[in-house]
XYZ file of C-alpha atoms in Angstrom:
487
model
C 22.114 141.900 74.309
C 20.057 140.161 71.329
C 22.329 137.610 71.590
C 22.290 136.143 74.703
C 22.952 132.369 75.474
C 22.498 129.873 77.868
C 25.305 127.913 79.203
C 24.337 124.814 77.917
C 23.421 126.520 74.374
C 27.440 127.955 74.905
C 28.579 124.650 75.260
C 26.683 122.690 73.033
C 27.870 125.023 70.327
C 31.200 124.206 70.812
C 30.672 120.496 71.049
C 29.621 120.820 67.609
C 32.569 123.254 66.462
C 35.203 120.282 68.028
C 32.359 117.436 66.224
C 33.393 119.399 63.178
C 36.677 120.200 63.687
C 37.506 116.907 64.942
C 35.563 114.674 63.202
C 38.029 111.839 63.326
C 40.214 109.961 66.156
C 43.616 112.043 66.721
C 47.130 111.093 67.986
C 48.135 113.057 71.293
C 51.260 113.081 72.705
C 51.221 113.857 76.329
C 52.597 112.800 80.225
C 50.035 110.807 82.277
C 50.029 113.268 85.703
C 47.655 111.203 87.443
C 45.664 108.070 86.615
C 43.083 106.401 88.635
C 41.140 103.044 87.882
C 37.531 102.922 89.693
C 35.547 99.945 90.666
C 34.108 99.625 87.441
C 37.136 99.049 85.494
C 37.068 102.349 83.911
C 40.342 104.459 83.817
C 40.760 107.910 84.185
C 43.651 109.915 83.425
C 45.359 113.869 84.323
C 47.615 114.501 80.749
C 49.912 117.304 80.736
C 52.421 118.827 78.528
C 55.583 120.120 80.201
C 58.323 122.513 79.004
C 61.399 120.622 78.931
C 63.449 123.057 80.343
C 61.685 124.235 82.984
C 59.039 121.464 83.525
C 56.332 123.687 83.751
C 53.161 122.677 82.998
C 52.126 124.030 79.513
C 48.832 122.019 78.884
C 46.684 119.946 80.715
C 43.755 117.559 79.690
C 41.292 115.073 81.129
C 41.269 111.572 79.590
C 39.205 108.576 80.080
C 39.654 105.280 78.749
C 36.756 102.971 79.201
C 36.378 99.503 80.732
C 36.127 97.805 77.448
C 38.991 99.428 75.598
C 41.320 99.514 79.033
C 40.742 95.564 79.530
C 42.477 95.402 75.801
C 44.923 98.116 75.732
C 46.063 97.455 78.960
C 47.642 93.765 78.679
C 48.984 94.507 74.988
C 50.796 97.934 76.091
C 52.606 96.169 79.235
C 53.627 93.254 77.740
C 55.081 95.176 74.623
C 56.432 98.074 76.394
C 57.856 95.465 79.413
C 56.142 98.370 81.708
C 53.278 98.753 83.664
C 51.008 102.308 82.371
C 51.909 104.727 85.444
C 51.665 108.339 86.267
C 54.931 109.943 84.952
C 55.051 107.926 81.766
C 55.085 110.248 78.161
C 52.208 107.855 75.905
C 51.076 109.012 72.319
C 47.136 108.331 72.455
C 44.824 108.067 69.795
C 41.559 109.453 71.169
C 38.244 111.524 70.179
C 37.910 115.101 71.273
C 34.861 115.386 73.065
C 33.343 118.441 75.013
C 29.930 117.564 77.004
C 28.313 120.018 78.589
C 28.136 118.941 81.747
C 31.675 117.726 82.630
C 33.507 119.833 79.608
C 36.049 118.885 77.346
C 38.078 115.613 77.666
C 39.763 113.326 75.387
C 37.925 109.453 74.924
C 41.263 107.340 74.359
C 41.050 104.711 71.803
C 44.239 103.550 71.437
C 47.437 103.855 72.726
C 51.149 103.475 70.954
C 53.557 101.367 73.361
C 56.597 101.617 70.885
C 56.441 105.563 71.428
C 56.347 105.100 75.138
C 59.399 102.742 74.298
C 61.487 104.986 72.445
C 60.539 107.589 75.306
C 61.413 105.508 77.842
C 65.102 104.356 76.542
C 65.509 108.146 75.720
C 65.150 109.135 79.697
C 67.434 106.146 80.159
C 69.779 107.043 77.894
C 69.699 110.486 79.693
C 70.001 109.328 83.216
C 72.770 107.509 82.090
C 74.775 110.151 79.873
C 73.909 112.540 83.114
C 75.350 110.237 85.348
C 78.693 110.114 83.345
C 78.871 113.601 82.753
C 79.086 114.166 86.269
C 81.320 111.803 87.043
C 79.917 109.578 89.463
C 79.136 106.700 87.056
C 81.807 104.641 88.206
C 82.231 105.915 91.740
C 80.836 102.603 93.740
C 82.883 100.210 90.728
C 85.903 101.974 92.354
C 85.473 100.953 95.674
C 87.804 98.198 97.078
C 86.309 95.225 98.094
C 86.722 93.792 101.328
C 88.885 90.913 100.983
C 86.616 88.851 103.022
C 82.511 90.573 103.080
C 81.164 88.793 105.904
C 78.967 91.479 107.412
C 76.202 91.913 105.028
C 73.698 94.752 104.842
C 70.254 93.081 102.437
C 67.717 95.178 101.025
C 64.807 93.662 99.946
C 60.911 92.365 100.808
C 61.507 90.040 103.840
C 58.473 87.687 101.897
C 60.499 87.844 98.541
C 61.512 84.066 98.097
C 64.883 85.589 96.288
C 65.629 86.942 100.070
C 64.581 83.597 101.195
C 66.925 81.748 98.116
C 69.495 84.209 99.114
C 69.586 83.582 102.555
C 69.747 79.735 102.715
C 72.581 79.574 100.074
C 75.044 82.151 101.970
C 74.232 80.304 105.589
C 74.261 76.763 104.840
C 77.491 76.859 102.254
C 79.236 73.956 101.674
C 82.329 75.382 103.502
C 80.952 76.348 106.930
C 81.972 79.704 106.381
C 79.763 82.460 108.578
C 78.259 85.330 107.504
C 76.379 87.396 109.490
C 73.562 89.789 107.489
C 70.783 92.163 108.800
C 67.518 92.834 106.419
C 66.690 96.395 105.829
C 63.279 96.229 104.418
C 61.883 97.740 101.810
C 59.430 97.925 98.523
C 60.730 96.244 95.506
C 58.491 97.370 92.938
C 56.116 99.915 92.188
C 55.988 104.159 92.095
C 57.660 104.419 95.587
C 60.131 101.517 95.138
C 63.158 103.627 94.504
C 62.447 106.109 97.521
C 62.264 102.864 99.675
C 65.482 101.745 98.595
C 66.841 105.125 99.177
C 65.495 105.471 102.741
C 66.935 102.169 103.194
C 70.305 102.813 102.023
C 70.213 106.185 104.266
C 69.278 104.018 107.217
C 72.625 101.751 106.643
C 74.694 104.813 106.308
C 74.089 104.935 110.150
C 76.377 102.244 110.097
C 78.359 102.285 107.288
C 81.274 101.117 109.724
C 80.008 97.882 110.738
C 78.897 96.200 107.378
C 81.687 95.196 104.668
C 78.349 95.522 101.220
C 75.293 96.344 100.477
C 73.292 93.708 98.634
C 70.259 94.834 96.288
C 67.715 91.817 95.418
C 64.434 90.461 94.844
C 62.862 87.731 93.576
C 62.077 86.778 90.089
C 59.332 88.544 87.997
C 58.380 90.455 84.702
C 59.977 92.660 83.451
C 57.142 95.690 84.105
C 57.988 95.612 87.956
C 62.001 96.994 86.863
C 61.274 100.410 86.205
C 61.849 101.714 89.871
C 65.575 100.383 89.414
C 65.968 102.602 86.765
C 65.583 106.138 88.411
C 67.802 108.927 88.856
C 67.931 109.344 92.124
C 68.360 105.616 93.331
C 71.287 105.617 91.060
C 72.732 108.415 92.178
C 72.738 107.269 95.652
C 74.055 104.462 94.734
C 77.045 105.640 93.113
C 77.494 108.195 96.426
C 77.421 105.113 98.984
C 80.460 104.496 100.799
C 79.922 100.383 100.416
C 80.331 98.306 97.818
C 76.640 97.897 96.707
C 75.892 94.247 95.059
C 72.996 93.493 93.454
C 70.331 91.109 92.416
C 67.508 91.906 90.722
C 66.642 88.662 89.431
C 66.670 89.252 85.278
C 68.485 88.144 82.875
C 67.723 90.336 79.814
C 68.904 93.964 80.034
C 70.904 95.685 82.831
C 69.134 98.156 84.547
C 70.701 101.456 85.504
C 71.459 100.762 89.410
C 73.035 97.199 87.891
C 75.198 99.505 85.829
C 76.271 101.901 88.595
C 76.677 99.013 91.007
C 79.752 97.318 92.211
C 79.102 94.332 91.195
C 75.946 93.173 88.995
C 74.733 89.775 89.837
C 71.661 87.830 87.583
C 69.800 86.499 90.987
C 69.969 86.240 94.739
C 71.273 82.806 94.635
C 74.293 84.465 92.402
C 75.097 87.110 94.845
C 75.446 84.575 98.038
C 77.597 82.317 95.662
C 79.436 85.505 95.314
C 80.297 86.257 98.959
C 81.052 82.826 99.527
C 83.669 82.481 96.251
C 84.796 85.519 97.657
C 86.046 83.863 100.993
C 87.239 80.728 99.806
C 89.335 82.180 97.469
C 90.335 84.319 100.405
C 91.017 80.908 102.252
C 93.108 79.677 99.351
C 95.288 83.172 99.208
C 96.084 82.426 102.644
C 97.058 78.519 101.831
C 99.190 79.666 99.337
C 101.094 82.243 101.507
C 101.406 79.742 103.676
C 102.812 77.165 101.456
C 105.233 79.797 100.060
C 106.366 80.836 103.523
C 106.870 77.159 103.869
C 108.841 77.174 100.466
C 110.859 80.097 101.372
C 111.835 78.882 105.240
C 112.992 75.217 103.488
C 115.077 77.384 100.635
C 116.732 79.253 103.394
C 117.395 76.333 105.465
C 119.046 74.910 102.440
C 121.252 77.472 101.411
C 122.177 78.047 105.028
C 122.405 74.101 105.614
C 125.070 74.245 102.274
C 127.263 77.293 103.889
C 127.337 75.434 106.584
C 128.329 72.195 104.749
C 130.779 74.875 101.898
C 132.098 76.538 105.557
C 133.109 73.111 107.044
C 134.709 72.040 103.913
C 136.902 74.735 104.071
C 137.992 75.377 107.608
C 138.717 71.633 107.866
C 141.867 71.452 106.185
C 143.406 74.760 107.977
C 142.272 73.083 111.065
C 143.866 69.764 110.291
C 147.245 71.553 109.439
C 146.848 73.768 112.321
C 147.200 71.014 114.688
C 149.836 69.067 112.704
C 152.088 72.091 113.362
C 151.662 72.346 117.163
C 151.833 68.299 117.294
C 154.978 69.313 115.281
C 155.666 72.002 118.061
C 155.422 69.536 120.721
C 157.276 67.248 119.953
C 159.991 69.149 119.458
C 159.482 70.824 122.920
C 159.647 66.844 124.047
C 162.431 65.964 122.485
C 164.309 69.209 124.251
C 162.916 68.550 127.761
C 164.075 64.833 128.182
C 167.717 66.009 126.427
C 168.014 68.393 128.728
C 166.787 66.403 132.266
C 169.099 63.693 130.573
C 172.322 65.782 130.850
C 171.094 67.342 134.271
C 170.474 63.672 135.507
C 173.812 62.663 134.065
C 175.499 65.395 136.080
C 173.801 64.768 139.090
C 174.890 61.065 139.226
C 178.860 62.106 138.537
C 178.429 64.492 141.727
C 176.345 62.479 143.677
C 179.222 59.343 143.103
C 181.688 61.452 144.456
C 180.069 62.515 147.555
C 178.900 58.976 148.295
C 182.575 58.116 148.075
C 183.874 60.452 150.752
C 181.006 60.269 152.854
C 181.734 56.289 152.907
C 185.220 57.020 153.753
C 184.508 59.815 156.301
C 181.445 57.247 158.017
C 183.512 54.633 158.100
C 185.841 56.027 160.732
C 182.886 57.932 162.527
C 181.023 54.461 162.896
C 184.435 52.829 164.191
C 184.419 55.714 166.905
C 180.912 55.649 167.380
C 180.626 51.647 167.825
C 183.089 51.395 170.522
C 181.386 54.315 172.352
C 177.891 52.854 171.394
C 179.368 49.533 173.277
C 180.312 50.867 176.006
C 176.894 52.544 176.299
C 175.277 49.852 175.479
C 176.542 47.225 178.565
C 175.189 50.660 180.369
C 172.559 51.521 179.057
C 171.050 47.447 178.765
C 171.681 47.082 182.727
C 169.833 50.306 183.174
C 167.009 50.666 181.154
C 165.461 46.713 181.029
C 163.687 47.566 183.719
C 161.885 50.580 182.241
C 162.010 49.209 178.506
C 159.584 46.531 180.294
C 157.601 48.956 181.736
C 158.118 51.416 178.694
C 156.693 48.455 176.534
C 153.838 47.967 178.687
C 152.465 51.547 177.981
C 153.024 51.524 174.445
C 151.146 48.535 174.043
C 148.091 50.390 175.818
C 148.413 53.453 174.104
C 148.770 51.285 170.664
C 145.293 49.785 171.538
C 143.722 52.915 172.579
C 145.062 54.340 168.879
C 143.913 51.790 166.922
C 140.640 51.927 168.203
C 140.597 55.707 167.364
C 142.060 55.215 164.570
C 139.628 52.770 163.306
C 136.281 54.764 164.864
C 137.620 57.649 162.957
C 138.121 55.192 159.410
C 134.458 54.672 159.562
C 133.630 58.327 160.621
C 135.663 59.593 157.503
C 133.983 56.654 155.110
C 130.501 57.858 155.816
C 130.938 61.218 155.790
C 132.704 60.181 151.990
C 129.875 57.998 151.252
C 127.673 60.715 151.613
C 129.323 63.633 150.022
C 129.036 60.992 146.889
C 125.715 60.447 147.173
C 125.179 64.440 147.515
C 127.313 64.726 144.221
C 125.432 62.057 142.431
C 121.409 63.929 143.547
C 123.531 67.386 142.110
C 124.878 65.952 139.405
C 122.743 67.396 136.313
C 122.574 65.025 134.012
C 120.987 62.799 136.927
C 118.367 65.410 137.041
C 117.465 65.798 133.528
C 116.866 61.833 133.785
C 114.018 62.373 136.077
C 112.307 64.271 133.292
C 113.888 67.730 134.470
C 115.030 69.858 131.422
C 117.061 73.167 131.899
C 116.063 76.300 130.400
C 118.606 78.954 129.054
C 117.776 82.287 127.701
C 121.438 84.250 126.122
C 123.139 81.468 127.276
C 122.336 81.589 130.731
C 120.107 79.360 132.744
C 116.776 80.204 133.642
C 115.483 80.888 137.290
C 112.373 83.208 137.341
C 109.827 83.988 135.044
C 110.618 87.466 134.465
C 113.922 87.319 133.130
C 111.416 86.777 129.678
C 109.545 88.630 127.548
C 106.988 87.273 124.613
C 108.872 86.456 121.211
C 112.054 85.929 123.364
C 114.002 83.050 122.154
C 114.626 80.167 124.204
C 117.148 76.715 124.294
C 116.191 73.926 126.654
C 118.481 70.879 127.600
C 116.574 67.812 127.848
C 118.791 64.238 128.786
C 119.160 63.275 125.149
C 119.531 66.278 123.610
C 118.516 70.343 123.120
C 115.582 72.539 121.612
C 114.863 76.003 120.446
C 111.256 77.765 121.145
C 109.813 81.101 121.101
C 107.832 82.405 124.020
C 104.115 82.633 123.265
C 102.703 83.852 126.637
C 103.880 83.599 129.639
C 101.969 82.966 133.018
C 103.134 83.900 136.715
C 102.826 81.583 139.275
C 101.139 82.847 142.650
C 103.496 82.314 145.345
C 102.989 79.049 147.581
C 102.663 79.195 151.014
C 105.567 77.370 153.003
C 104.399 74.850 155.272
């Protein structure tokens, strides 16, 4: 009980046991937790030390850097380490141990080592990356096919970042014409929450990971401290799980970082990435000319060799056609030369037999006309007394009915012309080929003609006669007429 002290005699005592056990600056390696900068300028900073197993917290430390040191140490530590000093970072610090009674102890940073941070930092790299590869999803979004032509386009970036501005106005005004058609999903492209805005942002496409063909990552250009976010874990991983090809565009030129590795297709700027998509399409476009050109190549070749068989066929069918019809000439004639023998010998025949029988019927006539005259004679003085009188009268009616017959006869000439001139003039409107001169064509379909519209079908093929000559189509589409009302 004699040796009772004060709290500030407690603490004052061991500000002078750390004053003499720490007389001189130390180096401290440690994790900034939290940092803050005040109005002032002065910085003040959470350390930790963390189990690297478990991550628990093992240590833990208040650390102030003031305004005059931080305006120094902050400049020289970014632009060697190519980072900005953030919470999360592991820093070796040379500081002062100090314990005032008032606030308690705390560490007065002096100094601060950017190539530990360095080695630190490519050691977590190097770790996110072995990780990534050890679980096998390194190469997941390299495997991806892409689209043969990406016109739908899914951007992530700042919609102020000129790079979204550079990348827009070289993928829509292209020297080709070609269209794209891209939506902007916002989001931060540097700082702490960077990589979870990218991540939201990437979850928000998912919604509609049917519609878009990529996924383009880019931002404008800048240092090299405002890269860090691209290098986290988790945006890698979920880049490596999307199901789009992710492009991207960060906008350096120096060293990859880990989301360029794991994506598709690594571009150096925004401008790059629309050149990209648009090589992308015309050498789409020129695929397609040269399949084209070859189907052109092939049709002619087939043509050819067909147009040759054709040619080899002709050549060879032409002879055993030519000797084909020398033997039935050869047939024929003798088939002549038989006929007229035999209708020689018949007609030689005939004229013996017929020379008889005009003998005896001249013999036998010429005493039937002796008979027949004297009868005739005697009929004759009769018959010439009797019938003047009606041959006169006989004569007089044939004369009439001769007049009445030829003027039948001749109404019914003309009757039987027209009705002749007309049946030609009927033949000559019928006649087809008449037809097709008044710009008429005739359409057959397996060789028969054509006469309603649905005696087709699409990809039927069809001949049509014209007045000169025939061609071969294919049916397109085909239309119905609406029926017409007769008048």
């Amino acid at each position: 009980m004699e040796n009772k002290l004060r709290l500030s005699e407690l603490n004052n005592r061991i500000k002078g046991v750390l004053q003499d056990a720490f007389p001189a600056t130390v180096w401290v390696i440690a994790e900034i937790s939290e940092m803050k900068v005040n109005r002032s300028g002065h910085c003040y900073l959470v350390l930790v030390e963390k189990d690297e197993d478990s991550d628990e917290i093992l240590a833990q430390a208040r650390g102030t850097i003031w305004s005059y040191t931080f305006r120094m140490l902050r400049p020289f530590f970014e632009t060697t380490a190519g980072r900005p000093l953030s919470e999360g970072m592991k820093v070796l610090v040379n500081a002062s141990v100090e314990f005032h009674p008032l606030y308690g102890f705390s560490l007065n940073i002096r100094d601060i080592d950017p190539t530990y941070t360095l080695g630190d930092m490519a050691r977590k790299r190097l770790e996110i990356i072995n990780r990534l590869k050890e679980e096998g999803i390194f190469e997941m979004n390299k495997d991806l096919e892409l689209p043969m032509v990406p016109q739908k386009v899914a951007v992530i970036s700042s919609s102020t970042a000129a790079g979204y501005q550079d990348f827009q106005n070289q993928l829509n005004n292209n020297a080709y014409g070609y269209r794209f058609y891209t939506h902007l999903f916002p989001a931060l492209m540097q700082g702490n929450q960077a990589s979870e805005s990218i991540i939201a942002a990437l979850e928000h496409i998912y919604l509609y990971e049917d519609f878009f063909d990529v996924v383009v990552i880019i931002r404008g250009g800048g240092s090299q401290l405002d890269l860090s976010c691209f290098d986290d874990y988790e945006l890698a991983f979920h880049i490596t799980q999307f199901p789009l090809p992710v492009l991207t565009g960060i906008g350096h030129e120096k060293d990859d970082t880990i989301s360029d590795m794991v994506a598709h297709t690594r571009m150096k700027t925004p401008t790059a990435v629309a050149e990209f998509l648009v090589a992308g399409v015309m050498q789409f476009e020129v695929h397609l000319d040269e399949l084209q050109q070859e189907f052109v190549n092939s049709v002619e070749d087939i043509l050819a060799e067909s147009r040759q068989r054709l040619d080899n066929a002709v050549k060879t069918l032409k002879p055993v056609v030519q000797q084909l019809l020398f033997n039935r000439q050869k047939k024929l004639s003798r088939y002549v030369w038989q006929m007229e023998s035999s209708v020689s010998e018949i007609l030689r025949s005939n004229e013996y037999r017929l020379s008889r029988k005009k003998d005896e019927i001249k013999e036998l006539s010429g005493r039937l006309i002796h008979d027949k005259r004297y009868r005739l004679d005697e009929y004759h003085h009769f018959i010439s007394r009797a019938s003047a009188h009606q041959l006169e009268e006989g004569k007089l009616r044939m004369n009439a009915l001769l007049e009445k017959l030829k003027r039948q006869s001749k109404s019914r000439f003309f009757a039987e012309r027209n009705h002749l001139l007309l049946a030609e003039k009927r033949r000559e409107l019928l006649d087809p080929l008449n037809i097709l001169k008044r710009g008429y064509s005739i359409t057959y379909h397996s060789g028969k003609a054509l006469k309603e519209i649905a005696q087709l079908q699409e990809g039927d093929e069809v001949r049509t006669m014209l007045v000169d000559g025939t061609f071969t189509s294919r049916v397109i589409e085909k239309t119905k007429e609406s029926k017409r009302n007769k008048s």
